Coordinates of C-alpha atoms in Angstrom, one line a residue:
X1 CA 92.9 -31.4 -71.7
X2 CA 96.6 -31.0 -70.8
X3 CA 96.4 -27.3 -70.4
X4 CA 93.3 -27.6 -68.2
X5 CA 95.0 -30.2 -66.1
X6 CA 98.1 -28.1 -65.4
X7 CA 96.0 -25.0 -64.6
X8 CA 94.0 -27.0 -62.0
X9 CA 97.2 -28.6 -60.7
X10 CA 98.8 -25.2 -60.1
X11 CA 95.6 -24.1 -58.4
X12 CA 95.6 -27.1 -56.1
X13 CA 99.4 -26.8 -55.4
X14 CA 99.0 -23.1 -54.7
X15 CA 96.2 -23.8 -52.3
X16 CA 98.3 -26.3 -50.4
X17 CA 101.3 -24.0 -50.2
X18 CA 99.2 -21.1 -49.0
X19 CA 97.5 -23.2 -46.4
X20 CA 100.8 -24.5 -45.1
X21 CA 102.2 -21.0 -44.8
X22 CA 99.1 -19.8 -42.9
X23 CA 99.2 -22.9 -40.6
X24 CA 96.5 -24.3 -38.4
X25 CA 93.0 -24.7 -39.8
X26 CA 93.9 -22.6 -42.8
X27 CA 94.8 -25.7 -44.8
X28 CA 91.2 -26.9 -44.4
X29 CA 89.7 -23.5 -45.2
X30 CA 91.8 -22.9 -48.3
X31 CA 91.1 -26.5 -49.4
X32 CA 87.4 -25.7 -49.2
X33 CA 88.1 -22.6 -51.3
X34 CA 89.9 -24.8 -53.8
X35 CA 86.9 -27.1 -54.1
X36 CA 84.7 -24.0 -54.8
X37 CA 86.9 -22.9 -57.6
X38 CA 87.2 -26.3 -59.1
X39 CA 83.4 -26.8 -59.0
X40 CA 82.2 -23.3 -59.9
X41 CA 85.1 -22.1 -62.1
X42 CA 86.1 -25.4 -63.9
X43 CA 82.7 -27.1 -63.6
X44 CA 84.2 -30.2 -62.1
X45 CA 81.9 -32.5 -60.2
X46 CA 82.6 -32.4 -56.5
X47 CA 83.7 -35.7 -54.9
X48 CA 82.2 -36.9 -51.6
X49 CA 83.8 -35.2 -48.6
X50 CA 85.6 -37.7 -46.2
X51 CA 82.9 -37.7 -43.6
X52 CA 83.6 -41.2 -42.2
X53 CA 87.3 -40.5 -41.8
X54 CA 86.6 -37.2 -40.1
X55 CA 84.2 -38.9 -37.7
X56 CA 86.8 -41.6 -36.8
X57 CA 89.4 -39.0 -36.1
X58 CA 86.9 -36.9 -34.1
X59 CA 86.0 -39.9 -31.9
X60 CA 89.6 -41.1 -31.3
X61 CA 90.9 -37.6 -30.5
X62 CA 88.0 -36.9 -28.1
X63 CA 88.8 -40.1 -26.2
X64 CA 92.6 -39.4 -26.2
X65 CA 92.0 -35.8 -25.0
X66 CA 89.8 -37.2 -22.2
X67 CA 92.7 -39.5 -21.2
X68 CA 95.1 -36.5 -21.2
X69 CA 92.8 -34.5 -18.9
X70 CA 92.3 -37.5 -16.6
X71 CA 96.1 -37.7 -16.1
X72 CA 96.6 -40.8 -18.1
X73 CA 99.3 -39.4 -20.3
X74 CA 101.2 -38.2 -17.2
X75 CA 101.2 -41.7 -15.9
X76 CA 102.5 -43.2 -19.2
X77 CA 105.3 -40.6 -19.2
X78 CA 106.2 -41.4 -15.6
X79 CA 106.4 -45.2 -16.4
X80 CA 108.7 -44.4 -19.3
X81 CA 111.0 -42.3 -17.1
X82 CA 111.3 -45.1 -14.7
X83 CA 112.5 -47.4 -17.5
X84 CA 115.0 -44.9 -18.8
X85 CA 116.5 -44.1 -15.4
X86 CA 116.8 -47.8 -14.6
X87 CA 118.9 -48.4 -17.7
X88 CA 120.6 -45.0 -18.5
X89 CA 123.5 -46.4 -20.6
X90 CA 121.0 -47.6 -23.2
X91 CA 119.1 -44.3 -23.4
X92 CA 119.9 -44.0 -27.1
X93 CA 118.0 -47.2 -27.8
X94 CA 115.4 -47.2 -25.1
X95 CA 114.3 -43.5 -25.5
X96 CA 113.3 -43.7 -29.2
X97 CA 111.5 -47.0 -28.6
X98 CA 109.7 -45.4 -25.7
X99 CA 108.5 -42.3 -27.6
X100 CA 107.5 -44.6 -30.5
X101 CA 105.3 -46.8 -28.3
X102 CA 104.0 -43.8 -26.4
X103 CA 102.6 -42.5 -29.7
X104 CA 101.3 -46.0 -30.6
X105 CA 99.4 -46.1 -27.3
X106 CA 98.0 -42.6 -27.4
X107 CA 97.6 -42.0 -31.2
X108 CA 99.4 -38.7 -31.0
X109 CA 103.0 -37.6 -30.9
X110 CA 102.2 -34.7 -28.5
X111 CA 103.0 -36.8 -25.4
X112 CA 106.7 -36.7 -26.4
X113 CA 107.0 -33.1 -25.1
X114 CA 106.8 -34.2 -21.5
X115 CA 109.4 -36.9 -22.1
X116 CA 112.1 -34.9 -24.0
X117 CA 113.5 -33.0 -20.9
X118 CA 113.7 -36.4 -19.1
X119 CA 115.7 -38.0 -22.0
X120 CA 118.1 -35.0 -22.0
X121 CA 118.5 -35.2 -18.3
X122 CA 119.2 -39.0 -18.3
X123 CA 121.8 -38.5 -21.1
X124 CA 123.6 -35.6 -19.3
X125 CA 123.7 -37.5 -16.0
X126 CA 125.2 -40.5 -17.8
X127 CA 127.6 -38.3 -19.8
X128 CA 126.1 -39.3 -23.1
X129 CA 125.9 -36.8 -25.8
X130 CA 122.2 -35.8 -25.6
X131 CA 121.9 -35.3 -29.4
X132 CA 122.2 -39.1 -29.8
X133 CA 118.9 -40.0 -28.0
X134 CA 117.1 -36.6 -28.5
X135 CA 117.1 -36.4 -32.3
X136 CA 116.0 -40.0 -32.9
X137 CA 113.4 -39.8 -30.1
X138 CA 111.7 -36.9 -31.7
X139 CA 111.7 -38.7 -35.1
X140 CA 110.5 -42.0 -33.5
X141 CA 107.6 -40.2 -31.8
X142 CA 106.2 -39.3 -35.2
X143 CA 107.1 -42.6 -36.8
X144 CA 104.8 -44.2 -34.3
X145 CA 101.7 -42.6 -35.8
X146 CA 101.4 -45.0 -38.7
X147 CA 101.7 -47.9 -36.3
X148 CA 99.0 -46.7 -33.9
X149 CA 95.5 -48.2 -34.2
X150 CA 94.0 -44.9 -32.9
X151 CA 96.1 -42.4 -34.9
X152 CA 94.5 -40.2 -37.5
X153 CA 96.7 -41.5 -40.3
X154 CA 95.8 -45.1 -39.7
X155 CA 92.1 -44.4 -39.3
X156 CA 92.1 -42.4 -42.5
X157 CA 93.7 -45.3 -44.4
X158 CA 91.1 -47.6 -42.9
X159 CA 88.2 -45.4 -44.0
X160 CA 89.8 -44.7 -47.4
X161 CA 90.3 -48.3 -48.2
X162 CA 86.7 -49.1 -47.2
X163 CA 85.3 -46.3 -49.3
X164 CA 87.5 -47.4 -52.3
X165 CA 86.0 -50.9 -52.3
X166 CA 89.3 -52.5 -51.2
X167 CA 88.8 -52.8 -47.5
X168 CA 91.6 -53.8 -45.2
X169 CA 91.3 -54.5 -41.5
X170 CA 93.0 -52.6 -38.6
X171 CA 95.0 -55.8 -38.0
X172 CA 96.2 -55.8 -41.6
X173 CA 97.5 -52.2 -41.3
X174 CA 99.2 -52.6 -37.9
X175 CA 100.8 -56.0 -38.9
X176 CA 102.6 -54.1 -41.7
X177 CA 103.4 -50.7 -40.1
X178 CA 104.2 -51.9 -36.5
X179 CA 107.2 -54.2 -37.3
X180 CA 108.3 -51.8 -40.1
X181 CA 108.3 -48.9 -37.6
X182 CA 110.2 -50.8 -34.9
X183 CA 112.9 -51.9 -37.3
X184 CA 113.2 -48.4 -38.7
X185 CA 113.5 -46.9 -35.3
X186 CA 116.1 -49.5 -34.2
X187 CA 118.1 -48.9 -37.4
X188 CA 118.2 -45.1 -36.8
X189 CA 119.0 -45.6 -33.1
X190 CA 121.9 -47.9 -34.0
X191 CA 123.4 -45.2 -36.2
X192 CA 122.8 -42.6 -33.5
X193 CA 124.6 -44.7 -30.9
X194 CA 128.0 -43.2 -31.6
X195 CA 127.2 -40.0 -33.5
X196 CA 129.1 -36.9 -32.7
X197 CA 131.8 -36.4 -30.1
X198 CA 131.5 -37.4 -26.5
X199 CA 130.9 -34.4 -24.3
X200 CA 134.4 -34.5 -22.8
X201 CA 135.9 -34.4 -26.3
X202 CA 133.6 -31.7 -27.8
X203 CA 135.6 -28.5 -27.8
X204 CA 132.6 -26.3 -28.3
X205 CA 130.8 -27.9 -25.4
X206 CA 133.9 -27.6 -23.2
X207 CA 134.2 -24.0 -24.0
X208 CA 130.6 -23.3 -23.0
X209 CA 131.3 -25.1 -19.7
X210 CA 133.4 -22.1 -18.7
X211 CA 130.2 -20.1 -18.3
X212 CA 128.9 -20.6 -14.6
X213 CA 125.3 -20.0 -15.7
X214 CA 125.6 -22.7 -18.3
X215 CA 127.1 -25.2 -15.8
X216 CA 124.3 -24.4 -13.3
X217 CA 121.7 -25.2 -16.0
X218 CA 123.3 -28.6 -16.5
X219 CA 123.1 -29.4 -12.8
X220 CA 119.3 -28.9 -12.6
X221 CA 117.2 -32.0 -12.0
X222 CA 114.3 -32.7 -14.5
X223 CA 111.9 -35.5 -13.5
X224 CA 108.3 -36.5 -13.4
X225 CA 108.8 -39.0 -10.7
X226 CA 107.9 -36.6 -8.0
X227 CA 104.5 -36.0 -9.5
X228 CA 101.8 -37.9 -7.7
X229 CA 99.6 -40.0 -10.1
X230 CA 96.2 -40.7 -8.8
X231 CA 94.6 -44.2 -8.9
X232 CA 91.9 -42.7 -11.2
X233 CA 94.6 -41.6 -13.7
X234 CA 96.0 -45.1 -13.8
X235 CA 92.5 -46.6 -14.2
X236 CA 91.9 -44.2 -17.1
X237 CA 94.8 -45.7 -18.9
X238 CA 93.4 -49.1 -18.4
X239 CA 90.1 -48.0 -19.8
X240 CA 91.7 -46.4 -22.9
X241 CA 93.6 -49.5 -23.6
X242 CA 90.5 -51.5 -23.1
X243 CA 88.9 -49.4 -25.9
X244 CA 91.8 -50.1 -28.2
X245 CA 91.7 -53.8 -27.3
X246 CA 87.9 -53.9 -28.0
X247 CA 88.5 -52.5 -31.5
X248 CA 91.3 -55.0 -32.2
X249 CA 89.2 -57.9 -30.9
X250 CA 86.3 -57.0 -33.2
X251 CA 88.6 -56.5 -36.1
X252 CA 90.2 -59.9 -35.4
X253 CA 86.8 -61.8 -35.0
X254 CA 84.2 -60.2 -37.4
X255 CA 81.6 -62.7 -36.2
X256 CA 81.4 -60.6 -33.0
X257 CA 80.0 -57.7 -35.0
X258 CA 76.2 -57.2 -35.3
X259 CA 74.6 -57.2 -38.7
X260 CA 73.6 -54.0 -40.4
X261 CA 70.4 -53.5 -42.5
X262 CA 72.1 -55.1 -45.5
X263 CA 72.8 -58.3 -43.5
X264 CA 76.5 -57.5 -43.6
X265 CA 78.6 -56.9 -40.4
X266 CA 78.8 -53.3 -39.2
X267 CA 81.9 -51.7 -40.9
X268 CA 85.0 -51.3 -38.7
X269 CA 85.0 -47.6 -39.6
X270 CA 81.8 -47.3 -37.7
X271 CA 82.9 -49.6 -34.8
X272 CA 86.0 -47.4 -34.2
X273 CA 83.7 -44.4 -33.8
X274 CA 81.2 -45.7 -31.2
X275 CA 83.7 -47.8 -29.3
X276 CA 86.2 -44.9 -28.7
X277 CA 83.4 -42.5 -27.8
X278 CA 82.0 -45.0 -25.4
X279 CA 85.4 -45.6 -23.6
X280 CA 85.9 -41.8 -23.6
X281 CA 82.7 -41.6 -21.7
X282 CA 83.8 -44.3 -19.3
X283 CA 87.0 -42.2 -18.6
X284 CA 84.9 -39.1 -18.2
X285 CA 82.7 -40.6 -15.5
X286 CA 85.5 -42.6 -13.8
X287 CA 87.9 -39.6 -13.5
X288 CA 85.2 -37.0 -13.1
X289 CA 86.7 -35.0 -15.9
X290 CA 85.2 -31.6 -16.7
X291 CA 84.0 -31.4 -20.3
X292 CA 85.4 -27.9 -20.8
X293 CA 88.9 -29.1 -19.9
X294 CA 88.7 -31.7 -22.7
X295 CA 87.9 -29.1 -25.2
X296 CA 90.9 -27.0 -24.1
X297 CA 93.5 -29.8 -24.0
X298 CA 96.4 -29.8 -26.4
X299 CA 95.5 -33.2 -27.8
X300 CA 91.9 -32.1 -28.6
X301 CA 93.0 -28.8 -30.2
X302 CA 95.6 -30.5 -32.4
X303 CA 93.1 -33.2 -33.3
X304 CA 90.4 -30.7 -34.4
X305 CA 93.0 -28.9 -36.5
X306 CA 93.7 -32.2 -38.2
X307 CA 90.0 -32.8 -38.8
X308 CA 89.5 -29.4 -40.5
X309 CA 92.7 -29.8 -42.5
X310 CA 91.6 -33.2 -43.8
X311 CA 88.1 -32.0 -44.5
X312 CA 89.3 -29.3 -46.9
X313 CA 92.5 -30.7 -48.3
X314 CA 91.2 -34.2 -48.9
X315 CA 88.0 -33.0 -50.5
X316 CA 89.9 -30.7 -52.9
X317 CA 92.5 -33.3 -53.8
X318 CA 89.9 -36.0 -54.5
X319 CA 87.8 -33.5 -56.6
X320 CA 90.9 -32.6 -58.7
X321 CA 92.0 -36.2 -59.2
X322 CA 88.5 -37.4 -60.0
X323 CA 88.1 -34.7 -62.7
X324 CA 91.5 -35.5 -64.2
X325 CA 91.7 -39.3 -63.7
X326 CA 92.0 -40.2 -67.3
X327 CA 94.8 -37.8 -68.0
X328 CA 96.7 -39.0 -64.9
X329 CA 96.4 -42.7 -65.8
X330 CA 97.3 -42.1 -69.4
X331 CA 100.4 -40.1 -68.7
X332 CA 101.7 -41.2 -65.3
X333 CA 100.1 -44.5 -64.5
X334 CA 102.5 -46.7 -66.5
X335 CA 105.6 -45.1 -64.9
X336 CA 104.3 -45.5 -61.4
X337 CA 103.3 -49.1 -61.9
X338 CA 106.7 -49.9 -63.3
X339 CA 108.5 -48.2 -60.5
X340 CA 106.2 -47.9 -57.5
X341 CA 109.0 -46.6 -55.3
X342 CA 108.6 -43.3 -57.2
X343 CA 105.2 -42.9 -55.5
X344 CA 106.9 -43.2 -52.1
X345 CA 109.3 -40.4 -53.1
X346 CA 106.3 -38.2 -54.1
X347 CA 104.6 -39.0 -50.8
X348 CA 107.7 -38.1 -48.9
X349 CA 108.2 -34.8 -50.7
X350 CA 104.6 -33.8 -50.0
X351 CA 104.9 -34.7 -46.3
X352 CA 108.0 -32.4 -46.0
X353 CA 105.7 -29.5 -46.5
X354 CA 102.3 -30.8 -45.2
X355 CA 103.1 -31.3 -41.5
X356 CA 100.6 -34.1 -40.9
X357 CA 100.7 -37.7 -42.0
X358 CA 97.0 -37.9 -42.2
X359 CA 96.8 -34.8 -44.4
X360 CA 99.6 -36.2 -46.6
X361 CA 97.7 -39.5 -47.1
X362 CA 94.6 -37.5 -47.8
X363 CA 96.4 -35.9 -50.8
X364 CA 98.4 -39.0 -52.0
X365 CA 96.0 -42.0 -51.5
X366 CA 93.3 -40.8 -54.0
X367 CA 96.1 -40.1 -56.5
X368 CA 97.6 -43.6 -56.0
X369 CA 94.3 -45.2 -56.4
X370 CA 93.6 -43.2 -59.6
X371 CA 97.0 -44.4 -61.0
X372 CA 95.9 -48.0 -60.4
X373 CA 98.1 -48.8 -57.5
X374 CA 96.6 -51.5 -55.3
X375 CA 95.7 -50.9 -51.7
X376 CA 98.4 -53.4 -50.4
X377 CA 101.1 -51.5 -52.2
X378 CA 99.8 -48.1 -50.9
X379 CA 99.8 -49.6 -47.4
X380 CA 103.4 -50.7 -47.9
X381 CA 104.4 -47.1 -48.8
X382 CA 102.6 -45.6 -45.8
X383 CA 105.7 -44.9 -43.7
X384 CA 106.9 -42.5 -46.4
X385 CA 104.1 -40.1 -45.3
X386 CA 106.4 -38.8 -42.5
X387 CA 109.0 -36.3 -43.8
X388 CA 108.4 -33.2 -41.8
X389 CA 111.7 -33.7 -40.0
X390 CA 113.3 -32.7 -43.2
X391 CA 113.2 -28.9 -42.5
X392 CA 113.3 -29.5 -38.6
X393 CA 110.6 -26.9 -38.0
X394 CA 108.0 -29.3 -36.5
X395 CA 107.2 -28.6 -32.8
X396 CA 108.6 -31.9 -31.5
X397 CA 112.0 -31.2 -33.3
X398 CA 112.0 -27.6 -32.0
X399 CA 111.2 -28.9 -28.5
X400 CA 114.1 -31.3 -28.7
X401 CA 116.4 -28.5 -29.6
X402 CA 115.2 -26.3 -26.8
X403 CA 115.2 -29.0 -24.2
X404 CA 118.7 -30.2 -24.8
X405 CA 120.5 -28.1 -22.2
X406 CA 123.9 -28.9 -23.7
X407 CA 123.1 -27.4 -27.1
X408 CA 124.2 -30.5 -29.1
X409 CA 120.8 -31.0 -30.7
X410 CA 120.5 -28.2 -33.2
X411 CA 119.9 -26.8 -36.7
X412 CA 123.1 -26.4 -38.5
X413 CA 124.5 -23.4 -40.3
X414 CA 123.2 -24.6 -43.7
X415 CA 119.6 -25.3 -42.4
X416 CA 119.4 -28.9 -43.7
X417 CA 122.5 -30.2 -41.8
X418 CA 120.5 -30.5 -38.6
X419 CA 120.4 -33.2 -35.9
X420 CA 117.3 -34.9 -37.2
X421 CA 118.2 -35.3 -40.9
X422 CA 120.1 -38.6 -41.0
X423 CA 118.1 -40.4 -38.2
X424 CA 114.9 -39.4 -40.1
X425 CA 116.1 -40.6 -43.4
X426 CA 117.3 -43.9 -42.0
X427 CA 114.2 -44.4 -39.9
X428 CA 111.7 -43.6 -42.7
X429 CA 113.7 -45.3 -45.4
X430 CA 114.2 -48.5 -43.6
X431 CA 110.6 -48.7 -42.3
X432 CA 109.2 -48.0 -45.8
X433 CA 111.3 -50.8 -47.4
X434 CA 110.3 -53.2 -44.6
X435 CA 106.6 -52.2 -44.8
X436 CA 106.6 -52.6 -48.6
X437 CA 108.2 -56.0 -48.3
X438 CA 105.8 -57.2 -45.6
X439 CA 102.7 -56.0 -47.5
X440 CA 103.6 -58.1 -50.5
X441 CA 103.5 -61.3 -48.5
X442 CA 100.6 -60.9 -46.0
X443 CA 98.0 -59.0 -48.1

């Protein structure tokens, strides 16, 4: 039994690592190959693919992409820039809070790319070291995912808990992850407030100032305020938030839900699907969005990659864990129950390589359930699913480096001594501790 477990474990781990190296939808494709080998080669019974979760993500991503094409994301970015420019001295606090809530609203961290040049420009104009707000803003944009009612990671947890027979509501999840995320962001921002040397005392920066081209680049104006936002774009934001509000309303008052064939209320996993598709259609008609533009938007493409990745990787992981549940419980279950924080470390380590919180949870949640960890505890450890700042190769981190015209946001000589490491560790560490504490009291 032990030998068979380790052979299958190496197979699954190898599939994940190869999928990560290939990138994109490869994680899902190779996950499907892993399922084939487990079922046909090791005669394991295949688990059920995560259909409900995939449909939720598909519906939410389609609505979010429609909002993007309608110009709604541009409007949210413009509102954020107005806030930052009105209070430039507090950019190190306001910028990460802004990117956090931008992700909460949209369900994706991709909106941060339009905001990063603005954050850098505000810092430069205020003579604040741009590394201070830039690094934590990139980290905060990804921390917002576990606090967003329309993010793939949150909808995956919602669907997983329902399928596992331990349902939690959307309100339960957000009431844990939202305050935890805000406190984590504020803790990391507080540390960042005085990090590094001021620009006038940074000898490396002062030396670069001797280059006329470098000085010219610093003088350039970066703004979204000159971009005209249509009334329709603003209305599309209102429609999108109305969709999110409808979901929260139905989750808060279950008596509003119609009864299904079994005389029980329609599951919230189903409600999220039809409500977000409906409001996506409202935006489509109101903004006269072209359907082909939705399919080509960055939000839609990233979302579809997430769907395929979760399809393969979650199916493979669940099949492996179901086939080896007894071995896992007998050998690891007691240790994890005695020290549940060790499961948070395992989740964090997986996320450092799997560049998606939803995909990370697809791997770790079935394992946690097999080890006997209760759903409230798994919810409390949910913030630990973000660790892809660790190697600073995630697109938002690379964008922050490239968009800091002063060069203060960077990857260090030794790879891991980069600008995002300490803000990331503080933000994720604090938010995980807070989420774990809250989950013990309210669930």
